[in-house]
JSON list of C-alpha atoms in Angstrom, two decimals:
[
{"chain": "A", "resi": 65, "resn": "UNK", "atom": "CA", "xyz": [105.10, 93.92, 122.34]},
{"chain": "A", "resi": 66, "resn": "UNK", "atom": "CA", "xyz": [105.15, 92.40, 118.81]},
{"chain": "A", "resi": 67, "resn": "UNK", "atom": "CA", "xyz": [102.99, 94.21, 116.34]},
{"chain": "A", "resi": 68, "resn": "UNK", "atom": "CA", "xyz": [101.25, 91.04, 115.45]},
{"chain": "A", "resi": 69, "resn": "UNK", "atom": "CA", "xyz": [99.99, 90.83, 119.03]},
{"chain": "A", "resi": 70, "resn": "UNK", "atom": "CA", "xyz": [98.97, 94.56, 119.27]},
{"chain": "A", "resi": 71, "resn": "UNK", "atom": "CA", "xyz": [95.74, 94.95, 117.35]},
{"chain": "A", "resi": 72, "resn": "UNK", "atom": "CA", "xyz": [95.90, 98.73, 117.09]},
{"chain": "A", "resi": 73, "resn": "UNK", "atom": "CA", "xyz": [99.57, 98.81, 115.87]},
{"chain": "A", "resi": 74, "resn": "UNK", "atom": "CA", "xyz": [98.95, 95.90, 113.47]},
{"chain": "A", "resi": 75, "resn": "UNK", "atom": "CA", "xyz": [95.94, 97.43, 111.80]},
{"chain": "A", "resi": 76, "resn": "UNK", "atom": "CA", "xyz": [97.72, 100.74, 111.41]},
{"chain": "A", "resi": 77, "resn": "UNK", "atom": "CA", "xyz": [100.88, 99.33, 109.97]},
{"chain": "A", "resi": 78, "resn": "UNK", "atom": "CA", "xyz": [98.91, 96.94, 107.74]},
{"chain": "A", "resi": 79, "resn": "UNK", "atom": "CA", "xyz": [96.84, 99.67, 106.28]},
{"chain": "A", "resi": 80, "resn": "UNK", "atom": "CA", "xyz": [99.90, 101.91, 105.79]},
{"chain": "A", "resi": 81, "resn": "UNK", "atom": "CA", "xyz": [101.98, 99.31, 104.12]},
{"chain": "A", "resi": 82, "resn": "UNK", "atom": "CA", "xyz": [99.11, 98.11, 101.84]},
{"chain": "A", "resi": 83, "resn": "UNK", "atom": "CA", "xyz": [98.66, 101.65, 100.53]},
{"chain": "A", "resi": 84, "resn": "UNK", "atom": "CA", "xyz": [102.28, 101.53, 99.44]},
{"chain": "A", "resi": 85, "resn": "UNK", "atom": "CA", "xyz": [102.27, 97.97, 98.18]},
{"chain": "A", "resi": 86, "resn": "UNK", "atom": "CA", "xyz": [99.05, 98.43, 96.08]},
{"chain": "A", "resi": 87, "resn": "UNK", "atom": "CA", "xyz": [100.46, 100.85, 93.43]},
{"chain": "A", "resi": 88, "resn": "UNK", "atom": "CA", "xyz": [103.64, 98.97, 93.24]},
{"chain": "A", "resi": 89, "resn": "UNK", "atom": "CA", "xyz": [101.68, 95.80, 92.53]},
{"chain": "A", "resi": 90, "resn": "UNK", "atom": "CA", "xyz": [99.45, 97.65, 90.07]},
{"chain": "A", "resi": 91, "resn": "UNK", "atom": "CA", "xyz": [102.36, 98.69, 87.94]},
{"chain": "A", "resi": 92, "resn": "UNK", "atom": "CA", "xyz": [103.95, 95.33, 88.07]},
{"chain": "A", "resi": 93, "resn": "UNK", "atom": "CA", "xyz": [100.82, 93.83, 86.76]},
{"chain": "A", "resi": 94, "resn": "UNK", "atom": "CA", "xyz": [100.64, 96.37, 83.98]},
{"chain": "A", "resi": 95, "resn": "UNK", "atom": "CA", "xyz": [104.12, 95.73, 83.00]},
{"chain": "A", "resi": 96, "resn": "UNK", "atom": "CA", "xyz": [103.51, 91.88, 82.68]},
{"chain": "A", "resi": 97, "resn": "UNK", "atom": "CA", "xyz": [100.46, 92.59, 80.44]},
{"chain": "A", "resi": 98, "resn": "UNK", "atom": "CA", "xyz": [101.45, 91.54, 76.84]},
{"chain": "A", "resi": 99, "resn": "UNK", "atom": "CA", "xyz": [98.70, 93.57, 75.14]},
{"chain": "A", "resi": 100, "resn": "UNK", "atom": "CA", "xyz": [99.37, 96.78, 77.11]},
{"chain": "A", "resi": 101, "resn": "UNK", "atom": "CA", "xyz": [102.97, 96.66, 76.33]},
{"chain": "A", "resi": 102, "resn": "UNK", "atom": "CA", "xyz": [102.41, 96.45, 72.59]},
{"chain": "A", "resi": 103, "resn": "UNK", "atom": "CA", "xyz": [99.72, 99.29, 72.69]},
{"chain": "A", "resi": 104, "resn": "UNK", "atom": "CA", "xyz": [97.75, 99.84, 69.49]},
{"chain": "A", "resi": 105, "resn": "UNK", "atom": "CA", "xyz": [100.20, 97.95, 67.34]},
{"chain": "A", "resi": 106, "resn": "UNK", "atom": "CA", "xyz": [99.02, 95.19, 64.95]},
{"chain": "A", "resi": 107, "resn": "UNK", "atom": "CA", "xyz": [101.09, 92.83, 67.11]},
{"chain": "A", "resi": 108, "resn": "UNK", "atom": "CA", "xyz": [98.73, 93.44, 69.96]},
{"chain": "A", "resi": 109, "resn": "UNK", "atom": "CA", "xyz": [95.94, 91.55, 68.12]},
{"chain": "A", "resi": 110, "resn": "UNK", "atom": "CA", "xyz": [95.94, 88.10, 69.63]},
{"chain": "A", "resi": 111, "resn": "UNK", "atom": "CA", "xyz": [98.60, 88.95, 72.16]},
{"chain": "A", "resi": 112, "resn": "UNK", "atom": "CA", "xyz": [96.57, 87.25, 74.90]},
{"chain": "A", "resi": 113, "resn": "UNK", "atom": "CA", "xyz": [96.30, 84.12, 72.95]},
{"chain": "A", "resi": 114, "resn": "UNK", "atom": "CA", "xyz": [99.96, 83.85, 72.26]},
{"chain": "A", "resi": 115, "resn": "UNK", "atom": "CA", "xyz": [100.95, 84.65, 75.91]},
{"chain": "A", "resi": 116, "resn": "UNK", "atom": "CA", "xyz": [98.96, 82.53, 78.24]},
{"chain": "A", "resi": 117, "resn": "UNK", "atom": "CA", "xyz": [101.50, 82.42, 80.85]},
{"chain": "A", "resi": 118, "resn": "UNK", "atom": "CA", "xyz": [102.19, 86.21, 80.89]},
{"chain": "A", "resi": 119, "resn": "UNK", "atom": "CA", "xyz": [98.47, 86.91, 80.93]},
{"chain": "A", "resi": 120, "resn": "UNK", "atom": "CA", "xyz": [97.93, 84.59, 83.87]},
{"chain": "A", "resi": 121, "resn": "UNK", "atom": "CA", "xyz": [100.78, 86.38, 85.79]},
{"chain": "A", "resi": 122, "resn": "UNK", "atom": "CA", "xyz": [99.65, 89.79, 84.90]},
{"chain": "A", "resi": 123, "resn": "UNK", "atom": "CA", "xyz": [95.91, 89.12, 85.82]},
{"chain": "A", "resi": 124, "resn": "UNK", "atom": "CA", "xyz": [96.88, 87.60, 89.11]},
{"chain": "A", "resi": 125, "resn": "UNK", "atom": "CA", "xyz": [99.05, 90.47, 90.06]},
{"chain": "A", "resi": 126, "resn": "UNK", "atom": "CA", "xyz": [96.57, 93.09, 89.03]},
{"chain": "A", "resi": 127, "resn": "UNK", "atom": "CA", "xyz": [94.01, 91.16, 90.99]},
{"chain": "A", "resi": 128, "resn": "UNK", "atom": "CA", "xyz": [96.28, 91.52, 94.21]},
{"chain": "A", "resi": 129, "resn": "UNK", "atom": "CA", "xyz": [96.90, 95.07, 93.54]},
{"chain": "A", "resi": 130, "resn": "UNK", "atom": "CA", "xyz": [93.18, 95.63, 94.07]},
{"chain": "A", "resi": 131, "resn": "UNK", "atom": "CA", "xyz": [92.95, 93.30, 97.02]},
{"chain": "A", "resi": 132, "resn": "UNK", "atom": "CA", "xyz": [95.90, 95.18, 98.73]},
{"chain": "A", "resi": 133, "resn": "UNK", "atom": "CA", "xyz": [94.03, 98.35, 98.40]},
{"chain": "A", "resi": 134, "resn": "UNK", "atom": "CA", "xyz": [91.16, 97.06, 100.51]},
{"chain": "A", "resi": 135, "resn": "UNK", "atom": "CA", "xyz": [92.97, 97.28, 103.90]},
{"chain": "A", "resi": 136, "resn": "UNK", "atom": "CA", "xyz": [94.27, 100.62, 102.91]},
{"chain": "A", "resi": 137, "resn": "UNK", "atom": "CA", "xyz": [90.90, 101.94, 102.19]},
{"chain": "A", "resi": 138, "resn": "UNK", "atom": "CA", "xyz": [89.54, 100.54, 105.48]},
{"chain": "A", "resi": 139, "resn": "UNK", "atom": "CA", "xyz": [92.55, 102.41, 107.19]},
{"chain": "A", "resi": 140, "resn": "UNK", "atom": "CA", "xyz": [91.50, 105.56, 105.36]},
{"chain": "A", "resi": 141, "resn": "UNK", "atom": "CA", "xyz": [87.91, 105.25, 106.47]},
{"chain": "A", "resi": 142, "resn": "UNK", "atom": "CA", "xyz": [89.11, 104.63, 110.01]},
{"chain": "A", "resi": 143, "resn": "UNK", "atom": "CA", "xyz": [90.65, 108.10, 109.99]},
{"chain": "A", "resi": 144, "resn": "UNK", "atom": "CA", "xyz": [87.43, 109.91, 109.11]},
{"chain": "A", "resi": 145, "resn": "UNK", "atom": "CA", "xyz": [86.24, 110.76, 112.67]},
{"chain": "A", "resi": 146, "resn": "UNK", "atom": "CA", "xyz": [85.87, 114.54, 112.99]},
{"chain": "A", "resi": 147, "resn": "UNK", "atom": "CA", "xyz": [84.94, 116.09, 109.65]},
{"chain": "A", "resi": 148, "resn": "UNK", "atom": "CA", "xyz": [82.40, 114.94, 106.89]},
{"chain": "A", "resi": 149, "resn": "UNK", "atom": "CA", "xyz": [82.01, 111.69, 108.80]},
{"chain": "A", "resi": 150, "resn": "UNK", "atom": "CA", "xyz": [78.88, 110.59, 106.81]},
{"chain": "A", "resi": 151, "resn": "UNK", "atom": "CA", "xyz": [80.28, 111.69, 103.47]},
{"chain": "A", "resi": 152, "resn": "UNK", "atom": "CA", "xyz": [83.52, 109.96, 104.33]},
{"chain": "A", "resi": 153, "resn": "UNK", "atom": "CA", "xyz": [81.75, 106.59, 105.13]},
{"chain": "A", "resi": 154, "resn": "UNK", "atom": "CA", "xyz": [79.61, 106.77, 101.95]},
{"chain": "A", "resi": 155, "resn": "UNK", "atom": "CA", "xyz": [82.79, 107.39, 99.93]},
{"chain": "A", "resi": 156, "resn": "UNK", "atom": "CA", "xyz": [84.58, 104.50, 101.63]},
{"chain": "A", "resi": 157, "resn": "UNK", "atom": "CA", "xyz": [81.61, 102.11, 101.00]},
{"chain": "A", "resi": 158, "resn": "UNK", "atom": "CA", "xyz": [81.79, 103.12, 97.33]},
{"chain": "A", "resi": 159, "resn": "UNK", "atom": "CA", "xyz": [85.39, 102.68, 97.17]},
{"chain": "A", "resi": 160, "resn": "UNK", "atom": "CA", "xyz": [85.48, 99.28, 98.80]},
{"chain": "A", "resi": 161, "resn": "UNK", "atom": "CA", "xyz": [82.69, 98.04, 96.29]},
{"chain": "A", "resi": 162, "resn": "UNK", "atom": "CA", "xyz": [84.60, 99.31, 93.35]},
{"chain": "A", "resi": 163, "resn": "UNK", "atom": "CA", "xyz": [87.92, 97.87, 94.40]},
{"chain": "A", "resi": 164, "resn": "UNK", "atom": "CA", "xyz": [86.18, 94.47, 94.84]},
{"chain": "A", "resi": 165, "resn": "UNK", "atom": "CA", "xyz": [84.51, 94.72, 91.51]},
{"chain": "A", "resi": 166, "resn": "UNK", "atom": "CA", "xyz": [87.74, 95.63, 89.64]},
{"chain": "A", "resi": 167, "resn": "UNK", "atom": "CA", "xyz": [89.52, 92.66, 91.30]},
{"chain": "A", "resi": 168, "resn": "UNK", "atom": "CA", "xyz": [86.77, 90.35, 89.86]},
{"chain": "A", "resi": 169, "resn": "UNK", "atom": "CA", "xyz": [87.09, 91.82, 86.43]},
{"chain": "A", "resi": 170, "resn": "UNK", "atom": "CA", "xyz": [90.63, 90.51, 86.22]},
{"chain": "A", "resi": 171, "resn": "UNK", "atom": "CA", "xyz": [89.23, 87.06, 85.60]},
{"chain": "A", "resi": 172, "resn": "UNK", "atom": "CA", "xyz": [88.13, 88.28, 82.09]},
{"chain": "A", "resi": 173, "resn": "UNK", "atom": "CA", "xyz": [91.82, 88.24, 81.13]},
{"chain": "A", "resi": 174, "resn": "UNK", "atom": "CA", "xyz": [92.05, 84.55, 81.64]},
{"chain": "A", "resi": 175, "resn": "UNK", "atom": "CA", "xyz": [88.91, 83.89, 79.52]},
{"chain": "A", "resi": 176, "resn": "UNK", "atom": "CA", "xyz": [90.16, 86.34, 76.67]},
{"chain": "A", "resi": 177, "resn": "UNK", "atom": "CA", "xyz": [93.54, 84.47, 76.66]},
{"chain": "A", "resi": 178, "resn": "UNK", "atom": "CA", "xyz": [91.98, 81.04, 76.33]},
{"chain": "A", "resi": 179, "resn": "UNK", "atom": "CA", "xyz": [89.25, 82.23, 73.73]},
{"chain": "A", "resi": 180, "resn": "UNK", "atom": "CA", "xyz": [91.98, 83.67, 71.49]},
{"chain": "A", "resi": 181, "resn": "UNK", "atom": "CA", "xyz": [94.26, 80.61, 71.85]},
{"chain": "A", "resi": 182, "resn": "UNK", "atom": "CA", "xyz": [91.34, 78.18, 70.97]},
{"chain": "A", "resi": 183, "resn": "UNK", "atom": "CA", "xyz": [89.16, 80.17, 68.59]},
{"chain": "A", "resi": 184, "resn": "UNK", "atom": "CA", "xyz": [91.58, 82.57, 66.99]},
{"chain": "A", "resi": 185, "resn": "UNK", "atom": "CA", "xyz": [92.37, 86.23, 67.73]},
{"chain": "A", "resi": 186, "resn": "UNK", "atom": "CA", "xyz": [89.36, 87.80, 66.01]},
{"chain": "A", "resi": 187, "resn": "UNK", "atom": "CA", "xyz": [86.66, 85.26, 66.98]},
{"chain": "A", "resi": 188, "resn": "UNK", "atom": "CA", "xyz": [87.91, 84.80, 70.52]},
{"chain": "A", "resi": 189, "resn": "UNK", "atom": "CA", "xyz": [88.31, 88.58, 71.33]},
{"chain": "A", "resi": 190, "resn": "UNK", "atom": "CA", "xyz": [84.88, 89.26, 69.76]},
{"chain": "A", "resi": 191, "resn": "UNK", "atom": "CA", "xyz": [83.33, 86.53, 72.01]},
{"chain": "A", "resi": 192, "resn": "UNK", "atom": "CA", "xyz": [84.97, 87.96, 75.06]},
{"chain": "A", "resi": 193, "resn": "UNK", "atom": "CA", "xyz": [83.73, 91.60, 74.19]},
{"chain": "A", "resi": 194, "resn": "UNK", "atom": "CA", "xyz": [80.21, 90.18, 73.83]},
{"chain": "A", "resi": 195, "resn": "UNK", "atom": "CA", "xyz": [80.40, 88.52, 77.24]},
{"chain": "A", "resi": 196, "resn": "UNK", "atom": "CA", "xyz": [81.60, 91.68, 78.91]},
{"chain": "A", "resi": 197, "resn": "UNK", "atom": "CA", "xyz": [78.99, 93.91, 77.12]},
{"chain": "A", "resi": 198, "resn": "UNK", "atom": "CA", "xyz": [76.24, 91.82, 78.85]},
{"chain": "A", "resi": 199, "resn": "UNK", "atom": "CA", "xyz": [74.29, 94.20, 81.13]},
{"chain": "A", "resi": 200, "resn": "UNK", "atom": "CA", "xyz": [75.04, 92.10, 84.16]},
{"chain": "A", "resi": 201, "resn": "UNK", "atom": "CA", "xyz": [78.79, 92.53, 83.54]},
{"chain": "A", "resi": 202, "resn": "UNK", "atom": "CA", "xyz": [78.39, 96.31, 82.73]},
{"chain": "A", "resi": 203, "resn": "UNK", "atom": "CA", "xyz": [76.12, 97.40, 85.55]},
{"chain": "A", "resi": 204, "resn": "UNK", "atom": "CA", "xyz": [77.27, 94.70, 88.17]},
{"chain": "A", "resi": 205, "resn": "UNK", "atom": "CA", "xyz": [80.93, 94.99, 87.66]},
{"chain": "A", "resi": 206, "resn": "UNK", "atom": "CA", "xyz": [82.34, 97.65, 85.23]},
{"chain": "A", "resi": 207, "resn": "UNK", "atom": "CA", "xyz": [80.31, 100.68, 86.32]},
{"chain": "A", "resi": 208, "resn": "UNK", "atom": "CA", "xyz": [80.61, 100.03, 90.20]},
{"chain": "A", "resi": 209, "resn": "UNK", "atom": "CA", "xyz": [84.40, 99.51, 89.53]},
{"chain": "A", "resi": 210, "resn": "UNK", "atom": "CA", "xyz": [84.76, 102.84, 87.99]},
{"chain": "A", "resi": 211, "resn": "UNK", "atom": "CA", "xyz": [82.55, 104.47, 90.62]},
{"chain": "A", "resi": 212, "resn": "UNK", "atom": "CA", "xyz": [84.80, 103.01, 93.18]},
{"chain": "A", "resi": 213, "resn": "UNK", "atom": "CA", "xyz": [87.83, 104.74, 91.88]},
{"chain": "A", "resi": 214, "resn": "UNK", "atom": "CA", "xyz": [85.76, 107.92, 92.28]},
{"chain": "A", "resi": 215, "resn": "UNK", "atom": "CA", "xyz": [85.08, 106.92, 95.84]},
{"chain": "A", "resi": 216, "resn": "UNK", "atom": "CA", "xyz": [88.76, 106.49, 96.42]},
{"chain": "A", "resi": 217, "resn": "UNK", "atom": "CA", "xyz": [89.40, 110.00, 95.19]},
{"chain": "A", "resi": 218, "resn": "UNK", "atom": "CA", "xyz": [86.53, 111.45, 97.22]},
{"chain": "A", "resi": 219, "resn": "UNK", "atom": "CA", "xyz": [87.78, 109.60, 100.39]},
{"chain": "A", "resi": 220, "resn": "UNK", "atom": "CA", "xyz": [91.16, 111.03, 99.79]},
{"chain": "A", "resi": 221, "resn": "UNK", "atom": "CA", "xyz": [89.70, 114.56, 99.54]},
{"chain": "A", "resi": 222, "resn": "UNK", "atom": "CA", "xyz": [88.00, 114.03, 102.81]},
{"chain": "A", "resi": 223, "resn": "UNK", "atom": "CA", "xyz": [91.15, 112.89, 104.54]},
{"chain": "A", "resi": 224, "resn": "UNK", "atom": "CA", "xyz": [92.97, 115.97, 103.15]},
{"chain": "A", "resi": 225, "resn": "UNK", "atom": "CA", "xyz": [90.12, 118.04, 104.46]},
{"chain": "A", "resi": 226, "resn": "UNK", "atom": "CA", "xyz": [90.62, 116.40, 107.87]},
{"chain": "A", "resi": 227, "resn": "UNK", "atom": "CA", "xyz": [94.28, 117.10, 107.73]},
{"chain": "A", "resi": 228, "resn": "UNK", "atom": "CA", "xyz": [95.17, 113.34, 107.42]},
{"chain": "A", "resi": 229, "resn": "UNK", "atom": "CA", "xyz": [96.57, 113.57, 103.88]},
{"chain": "A", "resi": 230, "resn": "UNK", "atom": "CA", "xyz": [98.27, 116.23, 101.75]},
{"chain": "A", "resi": 231, "resn": "UNK", "atom": "CA", "xyz": [95.88, 118.06, 99.30]},
{"chain": "A", "resi": 232, "resn": "UNK", "atom": "CA", "xyz": [97.53, 116.68, 96.22]},
{"chain": "A", "resi": 233, "resn": "UNK", "atom": "CA", "xyz": [97.48, 112.99, 97.28]},
{"chain": "A", "resi": 234, "resn": "UNK", "atom": "CA", "xyz": [93.99, 112.14, 95.97]},
{"chain": "A", "resi": 235, "resn": "UNK", "atom": "CA", "xyz": [94.64, 113.93, 92.71]},
{"chain": "A", "resi": 236, "resn": "UNK", "atom": "CA", "xyz": [97.90, 111.99, 92.33]},
{"chain": "A", "resi": 237, "resn": "UNK", "atom": "CA", "xyz": [96.14, 108.64, 93.06]},
{"chain": "A", "resi": 238, "resn": "UNK", "atom": "CA", "xyz": [93.30, 109.21, 90.59]},
{"chain": "A", "resi": 239, "resn": "UNK", "atom": "CA", "xyz": [95.66, 110.27, 87.87]},
{"chain": "A", "resi": 240, "resn": "UNK", "atom": "CA", "xyz": [97.98, 107.47, 88.61]},
{"chain": "A", "resi": 241, "resn": "UNK", "atom": "CA", "xyz": [95.19, 104.82, 88.33]},
{"chain": "A", "resi": 242, "resn": "UNK", "atom": "CA", "xyz": [93.82, 106.10, 85.15]},
{"chain": "A", "resi": 243, "resn": "UNK", "atom": "CA", "xyz": [96.99, 106.86, 83.16]},
{"chain": "A", "resi": 244, "resn": "UNK", "atom": "CA", "xyz": [99.24, 103.82, 84.29]},
{"chain": "A", "resi": 245, "resn": "UNK", "atom": "CA", "xyz": [97.74, 101.43, 81.76]},
{"chain": "A", "resi": 246, "resn": "UNK", "atom": "CA", "xyz": [98.73, 103.83, 79.01]},
{"chain": "A", "resi": 247, "resn": "UNK", "atom": "CA", "xyz": [102.04, 102.19, 78.21]},
{"chain": "A", "resi": 248, "resn": "UNK", "atom": "CA", "xyz": [104.87, 103.30, 78.44]},
{"chain": "A", "resi": 249, "resn": "UNK", "atom": "CA", "xyz": [105.05, 106.96, 79.40]},
{"chain": "A", "resi": 250, "resn": "UNK", "atom": "CA", "xyz": [101.74, 106.70, 81.18]},
{"chain": "A", "resi": 251, "resn": "UNK", "atom": "CA", "xyz": [102.77, 103.66, 83.08]},
{"chain": "A", "resi": 252, "resn": "UNK", "atom": "CA", "xyz": [106.02, 105.35, 84.41]},
{"chain": "A", "resi": 253, "resn": "UNK", "atom": "CA", "xyz": [104.46, 108.76, 85.23]},
{"chain": "A", "resi": 254, "resn": "UNK", "atom": "CA", "xyz": [101.08, 107.35, 86.35]},
{"chain": "A", "resi": 255, "resn": "UNK", "atom": "CA", "xyz": [102.86, 104.71, 88.52]},
{"chain": "A", "resi": 256, "resn": "UNK", "atom": "CA", "xyz": [104.82, 107.37, 90.14]},
{"chain": "A", "resi": 257, "resn": "UNK", "atom": "CA", "xyz": [101.91, 109.49, 90.74]},
{"chain": "A", "resi": 258, "resn": "UNK", "atom": "CA", "xyz": [99.80, 106.59, 92.10]},
{"chain": "A", "resi": 259, "resn": "UNK", "atom": "CA", "xyz": [102.76, 105.71, 94.45]},
{"chain": "A", "resi": 260, "resn": "UNK", "atom": "CA", "xyz": [103.30, 109.24, 95.62]},
{"chain": "A", "resi": 261, "resn": "UNK", "atom": "CA", "xyz": [99.65, 109.98, 96.47]},
{"chain": "A", "resi": 262, "resn": "UNK", "atom": "CA", "xyz": [98.78, 106.48, 98.02]},
{"chain": "A", "resi": 263, "resn": "UNK", "atom": "CA", "xyz": [102.30, 106.27, 99.66]},
{"chain": "A", "resi": 264, "resn": "UNK", "atom": "CA", "xyz": [101.96, 109.77, 101.30]},
{"chain": "A", "resi": 265, "resn": "UNK", "atom": "CA", "xyz": [98.85, 108.57, 103.05]},
{"chain": "A", "resi": 266, "resn": "UNK", "atom": "CA", "xyz": [100.37, 105.16, 103.90]},
{"chain": "A", "resi": 267, "resn": "UNK", "atom": "CA", "xyz": [103.44, 106.65, 105.39]},
{"chain": "A", "resi": 268, "resn": "UNK", "atom": "CA", "xyz": [101.35, 109.11, 107.69]},
{"chain": "A", "resi": 269, "resn": "UNK", "atom": "CA", "xyz": [99.54, 106.09, 109.00]},
{"chain": "A", "resi": 270, "resn": "UNK", "atom": "CA", "xyz": [102.78, 104.27, 109.74]},
{"chain": "A", "resi": 271, "resn": "UNK", "atom": "CA", "xyz": [104.38, 107.35, 111.29]},
{"chain": "A", "resi": 272, "resn": "UNK", "atom": "CA", "xyz": [101.20, 107.85, 113.57]},
{"chain": "A", "resi": 273, "resn": "UNK", "atom": "CA", "xyz": [101.46, 106.89, 117.13]},
{"chain": "A", "resi": 274, "resn": "UNK", "atom": "CA", "xyz": [99.02, 104.15, 118.35]},
{"chain": "A", "resi": 275, "resn": "UNK", "atom": "CA", "xyz": [97.09, 106.83, 120.21]},
{"chain": "A", "resi": 276, "resn": "UNK", "atom": "CA", "xyz": [96.74, 109.06, 117.25]},
{"chain": "A", "resi": 277, "resn": "UNK", "atom": "CA", "xyz": [95.54, 106.21, 115.26]},
{"chain": "A", "resi": 278, "resn": "UNK", "atom": "CA", "xyz": [93.08, 105.05, 117.99]},
{"chain": "A", "resi": 279, "resn": "UNK", "atom": "CA", "xyz": [91.75, 108.64, 118.35]},
{"chain": "A", "resi": 280, "resn": "UNK", "atom": "CA", "xyz": [92.19, 110.35, 115.00]},
{"chain": "A", "resi": 281, "resn": "UNK", "atom": "CA", "xyz": [91.91, 114.18, 115.26]},
{"chain": "A", "resi": 282, "resn": "UNK", "atom": "CA", "xyz": [92.60, 114.19, 119.08]},
{"chain": "A", "resi": 283, "resn": "UNK", "atom": "CA", "xyz": [96.42, 114.33, 118.44]},
{"chain": "A", "resi": 284, "resn": "UNK", "atom": "CA", "xyz": [96.84, 111.54, 120.82]},
{"chain": "A", "resi": 285, "resn": "UNK", "atom": "CA", "xyz": [95.78, 113.65, 123.80]},
{"chain": "A", "resi": 286, "resn": "UNK", "atom": "CA", "xyz": [94.34, 112.02, 126.83]},
{"chain": "A", "resi": 287, "resn": "UNK", "atom": "CA", "xyz": [91.58, 113.64, 129.04]},
{"chain": "A", "resi": 288, "resn": "UNK", "atom": "CA", "xyz": [92.04, 117.29, 129.60]},
{"chain": "A", "resi": 289, "resn": "UNK", "atom": "CA", "xyz": [93.61, 117.89, 133.02]},
{"chain": "A", "resi": 290, "resn": "UNK", "atom": "CA", "xyz": [91.66, 121.06, 133.36]},
{"chain": "A", "resi": 291, "resn": "UNK", "atom": "CA", "xyz": [88.40, 119.22, 133.30]},
{"chain": "A", "resi": 292, "resn": "UNK", "atom": "CA", "xyz": [89.52, 116.73, 135.91]},
{"chain": "A", "resi": 293, "resn": "UNK", "atom": "CA", "xyz": [91.01, 119.18, 138.33]},
{"chain": "A", "resi": 294, "resn": "UNK", "atom": "CA", "xyz": [88.92, 120.16, 141.23]},
{"chain": "A", "resi": 295, "resn": "UNK", "atom": "CA", "xyz": [87.77, 123.73, 141.36]},
{"chain": "A", "resi": 296, "resn": "UNK", "atom": "CA", "xyz": [88.79, 126.31, 144.16]},
{"chain": "A", "resi": 297, "resn": "UNK", "atom": "CA", "xyz": [86.19, 125.08, 146.43]},
{"chain": "A", "resi": 298, "resn": "UNK", "atom": "CA", "xyz": [87.28, 121.47, 146.16]},
{"chain": "A", "resi": 299, "resn": "UNK", "atom": "CA", "xyz": [84.36, 120.44, 144.11]},
{"chain": "A", "resi": 300, "resn": "UNK", "atom": "CA", "xyz": [84.38, 118.54, 140.72]},
{"chain": "A", "resi": 301, "resn": "UNK", "atom": "CA", "xyz": [83.73, 120.81, 137.81]},
{"chain": "A", "resi": 302, "resn": "UNK", "atom": "CA", "xyz": [80.15, 120.65, 136.29]},
{"chain": "A", "resi": 303, "resn": "UNK", "atom": "CA", "xyz": [79.74, 118.42, 133.48]},
{"chain": "A", "resi": 304, "resn": "UNK", "atom": "CA", "xyz": [82.02, 115.55, 134.77]},
{"chain": "A", "resi": 305, "resn": "UNK", "atom": "CA", "xyz": [80.47, 112.96, 136.83]},
{"chain": "A", "resi": 306, "resn": "UNK", "atom": "CA", "xyz": [82.98, 111.61, 139.55]},
{"chain": "A", "resi": 307, "resn": "UNK", "atom": "CA", "xyz": [80.86, 108.53, 140.13]},
{"chain": "A", "resi": 308, "resn": "UNK", "atom": "CA", "xyz": [81.19, 106.17, 137.33]},
{"chain": "A", "resi": 309, "resn": "UNK", "atom": "CA", "xyz": [78.52, 103.58, 137.26]}
]
């Protein structure tokens, strides 16, 4: 059966592959960002206004890096079945809200670039800063975005607690997300950390059997034969109703 026609297999593979693709896309978007490449140099002033095409490419790629993380986070939530279920779903919801808000914030790069080009670097950047300092932008987008990163980290810890991820994976993901924008050493090291942590969880999903994915924590096991076998008197064991209505 084709993975596209098997819902269980498709969701498992999609979630796993997205967890691998998200950090790769994230680093690619950072590498395309003209201001981040120049760091704190004087040349970074007005870099967005001088490089509209690069900013457009970078912002679009970064947007998709967060979008690709959404199926991965949903897959991580799916694996929270046995331990810390309530906390896992709270962390997952926080992570999804944050990822969506970070994706939306990428639109700011397009506006910064046009403002710097039309109004000049100093005036354009100052106007962009004023817009993003608006309480609606701060409390509606920026704070939820960073809270979402914390949600991804907490969700990873819960997966590690449930033995669905290595203990170091959430730490690597968090460190990678935070340090990758620090060009260039942070981009290399942070990008590798993000890929290692997120990829380790994604590969585990890909290597799971469909039964393990459908029933996380059950090890793919079916009904216990000992529970279904009749006793010495030929009667069905207590606790198992043989008449299914």
